[in-house]
Amino acid sequence: MPAHPAPFPLAAPADPLAAPVSFLAQTARELLERYGSGPLDELSDIVVVVPTRRAVVYLKNELALALPMGSPLWAPRVAAMEDYMVELAGVQVEEPIALQLLLYDILKGIDADLDFDRFVGWAGLLLSDFSNLDQNLAPTRKVFEYLSQAKALERWDLEALPANSRAAAHSFSFWDQLEKVYRELQRRMLATHLAYPGLAYRRAVEKLEKQLADPAAPAPVQHVFVGLGNLSRSEEKLIRLLIGAGRAEVRFDADPFYLDLDSPNRAGQHLRRYFKQWNLPREHMGGGVEWLRGQPRHVRYLGVANPSMQGKLAGQLLAEARRQYPDASVAIVLPDETLLLPVLHGLPPDEVPDYNVTMGLSFQATPLFNLVDLLFEVHLTGIREGSAESGYGVPRYHHLAVTKLLSHPFLRRYQQWLDRQPDQPQYHGVLDQVCREIVRLNAVLLPATELLKLGAHHPLIEALFNTWNNCDDIIAACHTLIDLLKQVYADKQSGIEAEYLYLFYTLIKQLDSAFDCREQRLSVRSFRRFLYEQMARTRLPFSGEPLADVQVMGLLETRALDFDHVIILSCNEGVLPAPKKQQSLFPYDVLTEFKLPTYADAEAITAYNFWRLLQRTQRVDLVHVLPGAEGIKSGERSRFLLQLQNDLLPQNPQLTLEDLAVSVVGPETEVGVDAYEGDLILEKDAEMLAALRGVLERNISPSRLNDFLACSLRFYFSKVARFYENEAVEETLEAGSFGTMVHAALENLMRPFEQDACPLTAADIPNLVKQAAEEVRKALRQEETEKHARPDEGLNHVYGQVAVRLITRYLEGLEEKEGLPLRLFSLEKDLAATVFVDVPESGRLAVRLFGKADRVDQLPDGRLRVVDYKTGLVEANDLNLTGYRNRFTPAEATERLLYEASSSADKVRQLWLYRFMLASTEKRETENTAIVSMRNLDKGLLSADLSFLTSEGQDFVQTSEELVTKIVLRILDPNEPIRKTDDFKKCEHCPYKGICAR
């Protein structure tokens, strides 16, 4: 269903000629004027440093556009800041996996007892902290000394520690050895000309310092730093050294709105410091142009009801923009990268045939990652038998993990491909067969050997469920999985899935190469951590025109770029800016003491990128999720939206701000729904009546008749349409299964008395009580069936104990409540009755009633009585349709029996029909059917008083046949359609409520 935001006003569209010149276009012109117009043509000798590789492409294009048509140009060297720092350092940045393994070797040399599985939990953070120290030129000796002393204060109260607390001593020694680890890591890396990112930055600054200090060294080339924002300390020092040597100029893109000294906006906190310390001319800080407060701008706040709507809305906003301003540049900015696929799926192909995606798709956002995650879930849940010391892998897998894995779209697609292979008929439908067998066997935990047997030892099943002991098993399984799946996605229509598989293959190959030469094999958990870290860093690149008018990008990639129209999604707190998280092993006070970056600096960076992006744009759409939406922790608007509304708007009279909520427009009426009654109507036409007659002729139970009276639509779904509930593995006893267990135990206890036709006496009770626990255990575990034995543990064990207690109480109270001896006529007896009904215009119909009696007693006077066990609570007044003190007449009580859909009437109707079927089956006198309520044992047998049916001396069987006839004629009445019940309480536990939209 489309979302319909209000369009931009069409009355006065902005003149494209009046669009502000972009920052990079202006920079390109100034570079040509200053360095490219003189006789020496110095432009090719300078180095221009920009924030991102995307800005490199844009600046080069602007330089070409700024030249007179046909004029040649020796372009300057243009580089992204990160690439340039690594180049200056003269090192190569090492892969994260190799870094962590090198760090482990160093730590292992200091602490021989270091556990690798624990190490991988914090190794990444420690390397990040080392990189952070170097990138910000922190005095590492002082930092590590401060850390060691801070931890020494924590252990000051030695009496509070146990006398032999090796764990505490080990923890404190770690901090004392940290500087040694840091120095050794640097030494080993620099010896091989390798570095982690922060070390490369420190080396670049050190090399420049050495070059400037050496009189014999050549002077550095001229540098122009363009469009940078908040800098690390190493970047600051590099620029400061070059400025001091007269070999650099800096051009920031800033606005007085956040740059003014009295501005409270944190976007300019770092730029104000650079402006003051480096004594920069105002022209190099944006020239004082009031972009934000002095330019006309149209801003819309667009609130959506849930996060998933944002992708569709972005596509509609883009289509609207391309229709109104076909030559304008548009950026869709995604602070939340998980929205990339929804946005790409929502882009309109007609209005936007060409676009560029500058941000790669995270591998963790792909369906293949979900498959890998489910595979690890299978192997890391469940029980490992016979190897308590192993903390990884399980030879018995949990059924939920297995079925989720086998239901994954990648594997389903493989199943479809496999079903088309004529040479492998034995494997057709193999995944469905495994899932069906799991349910049929009620297998909660499945041994690996049994799963392989169920899957006919197909290579896919073996790859998924062979036991993992270490990383070698995982790598082998992943290679097999990739080889099998790539057969399915070999065609051109499955290009993106093939890319997923190729990326996964390269990841596995990298890890295999990294660990192949190591003696120690990784556990499953450790390998998963390494793999997931690699996946988090891996991006699926998109190809496109780099300079297309439509760009889909992250906020960081917008640095130094300008667009006519900006659409920013996820403008909510916790996303823009990101939540306050300290990703560091170092305490917060250490970070602040040595002026290392904290979450406050990250928020300032986000603020600058947000406000700078808005400076030259003419139209802005800020999409946020409204409060109360599912899938987000907070529905609060981003602080930037509040700042724009309460700070910028009053200062810019040319700014138009609209605050809109996006509505979802659906169809006026739904198919098959009565617009007036709001009820799903099924008319009883000839075909429907024939189906109902068939149901009545085959068999119909008292419970199904109750269904018809309670909700005729439910009766239709279950008996006519035959919509059966999906069977599922029952891990913990449900209410119905608990009742079945109690019934089965009582049946087995009393079966000998039925078979031997001997009465149950008081002398038999003690022996029955002793047998109760064992019979409940058998009924609980179901060991005699093909199914897996139900586990007698956890809640099941509790339910079993409750059942034993209930049965014991019932047996011990038999003599007092029912009287002994008790003669059993039959147990679990099939009952049936046939009633011939003359249906108008259809002839005679033989209606067959059937049911199963829990127990039939033979009373001393020869009459028979059905006894029905109920594990729920039943009160005596629930079985009285005549009401308190016979408030209802026999005729009124009969009407209630025929038409009322209450719980009380349902019970009485069931007991009445049981007595009727017993009388019809045995052709003997019967007593009123009785109920034993296991939750009301003190009341003994509870009987429904059916005397109102024979209050005038009528024959019970004949009267019952007449009443059944009335119910049948109502079922076959063409004037009474099948419809939903009006009692919503009856829908709460109905299995069909999803179909009828209740």
XYZ file of C-alpha atoms in Angstrom, residues 162-493:
332
model
C 40.561 -14.133 49.203
C 43.962 -15.228 50.454
C 44.727 -17.230 47.304
C 42.874 -15.172 44.695
C 44.858 -16.129 41.613
C 42.179 -14.770 39.289
C 42.351 -11.294 40.814
C 46.159 -11.279 40.802
C 46.134 -12.432 37.172
C 43.740 -9.633 36.210
C 45.875 -6.956 37.838
C 49.111 -8.312 36.305
C 47.503 -7.957 32.867
C 47.351 -4.175 33.254
C 50.915 -4.067 34.536
C 52.139 -5.924 31.428
C 50.108 -3.911 28.922
C 52.891 -1.498 27.958
C 55.244 -4.398 27.343
C 52.672 -5.980 25.006
C 52.169 -2.666 23.188
C 55.926 -2.126 22.628
C 56.508 -5.681 21.435
C 53.583 -5.497 19.013
C 54.949 -2.269 17.528
C 58.447 -3.714 17.237
C 57.342 -6.833 15.403
C 55.082 -4.972 13.015
C 57.485 -2.221 12.053
C 60.209 -4.807 11.489
C 58.102 -6.172 8.621
C 56.813 -2.740 7.452
C 53.319 -3.507 8.688
C 51.057 -1.478 10.934
C 47.571 -1.190 12.318
C 45.763 2.025 11.238
C 46.676 4.150 14.271
C 50.333 3.161 14.105
C 50.444 4.205 10.451
C 49.167 7.652 11.443
C 51.804 8.002 14.176
C 54.545 6.889 11.777
C 53.430 9.411 9.137
C 53.748 12.273 11.638
C 57.117 11.018 12.913
C 58.504 10.778 9.372
C 57.345 14.306 8.552
C 58.912 15.627 11.742
C 62.176 13.926 10.823
C 62.046 15.327 7.299
C 61.437 18.893 8.493
C 64.214 18.610 11.072
C 66.779 17.463 8.487
C 68.263 20.483 6.629
C 69.511 18.220 3.861
C 66.097 16.700 3.220
C 63.977 18.168 0.399
C 61.098 20.373 1.440
C 57.662 18.749 1.444
C 55.396 19.440 -1.509
C 52.650 22.019 -1.191
C 49.497 20.602 0.444
C 45.932 21.805 0.317
C 43.601 20.194 2.870
C 40.012 20.513 1.686
C 36.712 19.857 3.437
C 38.055 18.065 6.498
C 36.044 18.080 9.682
C 36.969 16.854 13.138
C 40.557 15.654 13.005
C 42.491 13.135 15.057
C 45.523 14.452 16.982
C 47.910 12.954 14.437
C 46.081 14.640 11.556
C 46.116 17.900 13.481
C 49.844 17.686 14.095
C 50.604 16.790 10.472
C 48.692 19.829 9.245
C 50.206 22.056 11.925
C 53.740 21.003 10.945
C 53.091 21.678 7.278
C 51.502 25.062 8.032
C 54.505 25.945 10.170
C 56.798 25.046 7.258
C 54.725 27.116 4.867
C 53.787 24.047 2.864
C 50.053 23.770 3.539
C 46.802 25.624 3.453
C 43.521 24.421 4.939
C 40.032 25.049 3.584
C 37.180 24.076 5.872
C 33.541 24.100 4.835
C 31.806 25.780 7.742
C 28.849 28.014 8.536
C 28.572 30.839 11.082
C 25.443 29.164 12.494
C 27.628 26.676 14.360
C 31.022 28.355 13.954
C 30.271 31.552 15.899
C 32.068 31.682 19.223
C 28.798 32.073 21.107
C 27.082 29.212 19.256
C 25.965 26.364 21.569
C 25.950 23.951 18.620
C 28.550 21.217 19.088
C 29.041 20.867 15.337
C 31.658 23.621 15.400
C 33.497 22.863 18.645
C 36.589 21.439 16.930
C 36.573 23.869 13.997
C 36.545 26.856 16.358
C 39.693 25.495 17.977
C 41.470 25.003 14.634
C 40.484 28.515 13.524
C 42.011 30.005 16.658
C 45.142 27.853 17.008
C 46.187 27.902 13.350
C 45.263 31.562 12.813
C 43.376 30.706 9.631
C 41.888 33.425 7.410
C 38.121 33.623 7.552
C 37.945 32.860 3.817
C 39.295 29.388 4.623
C 36.513 28.766 7.150
C 33.644 29.209 4.730
C 34.140 32.933 4.191
C 31.422 33.833 6.666
C 28.660 33.031 4.142
C 25.353 32.432 5.927
C 24.289 29.280 4.159
C 22.018 27.969 6.908
C 20.527 31.238 8.135
C 20.511 33.241 4.892
C 19.332 30.881 2.129
C 15.770 29.797 1.229
C 15.202 26.170 2.112
C 12.199 23.826 2.265
C 12.350 21.247 5.060
C 9.841 18.494 5.739
C 9.645 16.257 8.783
C 8.003 13.003 7.710
C 6.880 10.668 10.496
C 6.228 7.029 9.636
C 4.459 4.405 11.714
C 7.205 1.782 11.568
C 10.820 1.497 10.374
C 9.969 -0.743 7.425
C 7.981 2.056 5.767
C 11.082 4.200 5.307
C 12.436 2.319 2.288
C 9.157 2.599 0.383
C 8.739 6.244 1.356
C 12.284 7.094 0.224
C 11.498 5.683 -3.211
C 8.325 7.756 -3.469
C 10.087 10.925 -2.342
C 12.780 10.312 -4.931
C 10.245 9.730 -7.693
C 8.493 12.963 -6.726
C 11.800 14.855 -6.778
C 12.817 13.511 -10.191
C 9.482 14.520 -11.702
C 9.635 18.082 -10.384
C 13.382 18.699 -10.652
C 14.807 16.240 -13.195
C 18.256 17.867 -13.281
C 18.738 18.251 -9.534
C 21.187 16.117 -7.574
C 19.624 14.008 -4.819
C 21.205 12.104 -1.927
C 19.421 9.460 0.135
C 21.380 9.309 3.374
C 21.169 6.200 5.579
C 22.429 6.596 9.145
C 21.162 3.023 9.640
C 22.856 0.822 7.054
C 20.333 -1.995 7.543
C 17.879 0.078 5.482
C 20.007 -0.203 2.341
C 18.184 -3.192 0.832
C 14.667 -1.839 1.607
C 15.666 1.475 0.000
C 17.083 -0.199 -3.105
C 13.945 -2.324 -3.461
C 11.827 0.821 -3.111
C 13.575 2.878 -5.814
C 11.210 3.496 -8.768
C 12.870 2.131 -11.963
C 11.004 4.476 -14.308
C 11.855 7.750 -12.555
C 15.320 6.614 -11.402
C 16.946 4.450 -14.079
C 20.472 5.433 -12.975
C 21.768 5.818 -9.451
C 24.924 5.114 -7.499
C 25.300 3.334 -4.170
C 28.409 4.575 -2.423
C 27.974 2.461 0.691
C 28.517 -1.276 0.415
C 25.966 -3.741 1.707
C 27.169 -5.237 4.958
C 27.509 -9.002 4.717
C 25.629 -9.203 8.008
C 22.601 -7.708 6.231
C 22.476 -10.476 3.617
C 20.284 -13.600 3.709
C 23.398 -15.757 3.525
C 24.617 -14.389 6.859
C 21.283 -15.409 8.345
C 21.864 -18.937 7.026
C 25.354 -19.054 8.574
C 23.992 -17.700 11.845
C 21.297 -20.395 11.943
C 23.925 -23.039 11.228
C 26.006 -21.916 14.207
C 22.841 -21.795 16.333
C 22.245 -25.469 15.554
C 25.747 -26.432 16.649
C 25.912 -24.217 19.722
C 22.592 -25.221 21.301
C 21.438 -28.497 22.707
C 23.284 -31.212 24.611
C 26.627 -32.889 23.996
C 26.598 -36.375 25.436
C 29.690 -38.116 26.707
C 32.014 -35.095 26.497
C 31.329 -32.767 29.396
C 34.716 -31.073 29.008
C 33.889 -29.847 25.502
C 32.185 -26.470 25.431
C 31.478 -26.442 21.700
C 29.450 -28.468 19.218
C 26.508 -30.712 20.023
C 25.806 -34.194 18.685
C 22.104 -33.758 19.625
C 20.481 -30.756 17.991
C 17.411 -28.874 19.146
C 14.408 -29.292 16.865
C 13.623 -25.557 16.644
C 17.146 -24.727 15.481
C 17.061 -27.545 12.933
C 13.678 -26.628 11.438
C 14.575 -22.923 11.250
C 17.746 -23.817 9.399
C 16.011 -26.164 6.951
C 13.353 -23.515 6.251
C 15.905 -20.906 5.130
C 15.232 -19.542 1.595
C 18.704 -20.521 0.350
C 18.122 -24.157 1.319
C 14.539 -24.102 0.016
C 15.836 -22.837 -3.312
C 18.364 -25.667 -3.322
C 15.539 -28.147 -2.616
C 13.632 -26.855 -5.658
C 16.733 -27.275 -7.804
C 17.333 -30.758 -6.410
C 13.732 -31.801 -7.150
C 14.353 -31.035 -10.837
C 17.302 -33.437 -11.056
C 16.012 -36.642 -12.690
C 19.056 -38.694 -11.702
C 18.526 -38.213 -7.942
C 14.882 -39.173 -7.218
C 15.814 -40.488 -3.768
C 16.596 -36.927 -2.668
C 13.434 -35.260 -3.942
C 11.733 -33.424 -1.082
C 14.466 -34.444 1.356
C 14.279 -31.254 3.477
C 10.487 -31.475 3.776
C 10.803 -35.135 4.693
C 13.228 -34.341 7.521
C 10.931 -31.631 8.904
C 7.880 -33.926 8.754
C 9.699 -36.740 10.511
C 10.842 -34.434 13.299
C 7.208 -33.559 14.004
C 5.968 -37.129 13.601
C 8.570 -38.415 16.027
C 8.040 -35.481 18.368
C 11.824 -35.237 18.500
C 12.915 -32.448 20.831
C 16.623 -33.267 20.610
C 17.856 -35.115 17.547
C 21.119 -37.076 17.492
C 23.309 -36.181 14.543
C 23.265 -39.805 13.361
C 19.467 -39.829 13.250
C 19.348 -36.550 11.296
C 21.781 -37.929 8.740
C 19.635 -41.040 8.395
C 16.452 -38.987 7.987
C 18.208 -36.969 5.274
C 19.351 -40.124 3.429
C 22.960 -38.992 3.985
C 22.646 -36.324 1.302
C 25.830 -34.186 1.130
C 23.856 -31.092 2.174
C 22.493 -32.816 5.290
C 25.966 -34.084 6.136
C 27.477 -30.620 5.677
C 24.848 -29.096 7.955
C 24.715 -31.662 10.737
C 28.011 -33.510 10.962
C 29.428 -32.784 14.409
C 31.830 -29.846 14.711
C 34.781 -30.279 17.048
C 37.031 -27.460 15.853
C 37.528 -24.942 13.060
C 38.642 -27.622 10.547
C 35.175 -29.200 10.677
C 33.504 -25.806 10.187
C 35.669 -24.855 7.224
C 35.049 -28.213 5.532
C 31.292 -27.877 6.086
C 31.261 -24.319 4.700
C 33.193 -25.320 1.570
C 30.728 -28.151 0.925
C 27.778 -25.831 1.496
C 29.176 -23.251 -0.943
C 29.843 -25.902 -3.607
C 26.275 -27.204 -3.360
C 24.549 -23.811 -3.338
C 26.539 -22.319 -6.199
C 24.924 -24.904 -8.527
C 21.566 -23.245 -7.838
C 22.734 -19.663 -8.355
C 24.853 -20.180 -11.466
C 22.360 -18.471 -13.773
C 22.496 -14.741 -14.546
C 19.192 -14.031 -12.787
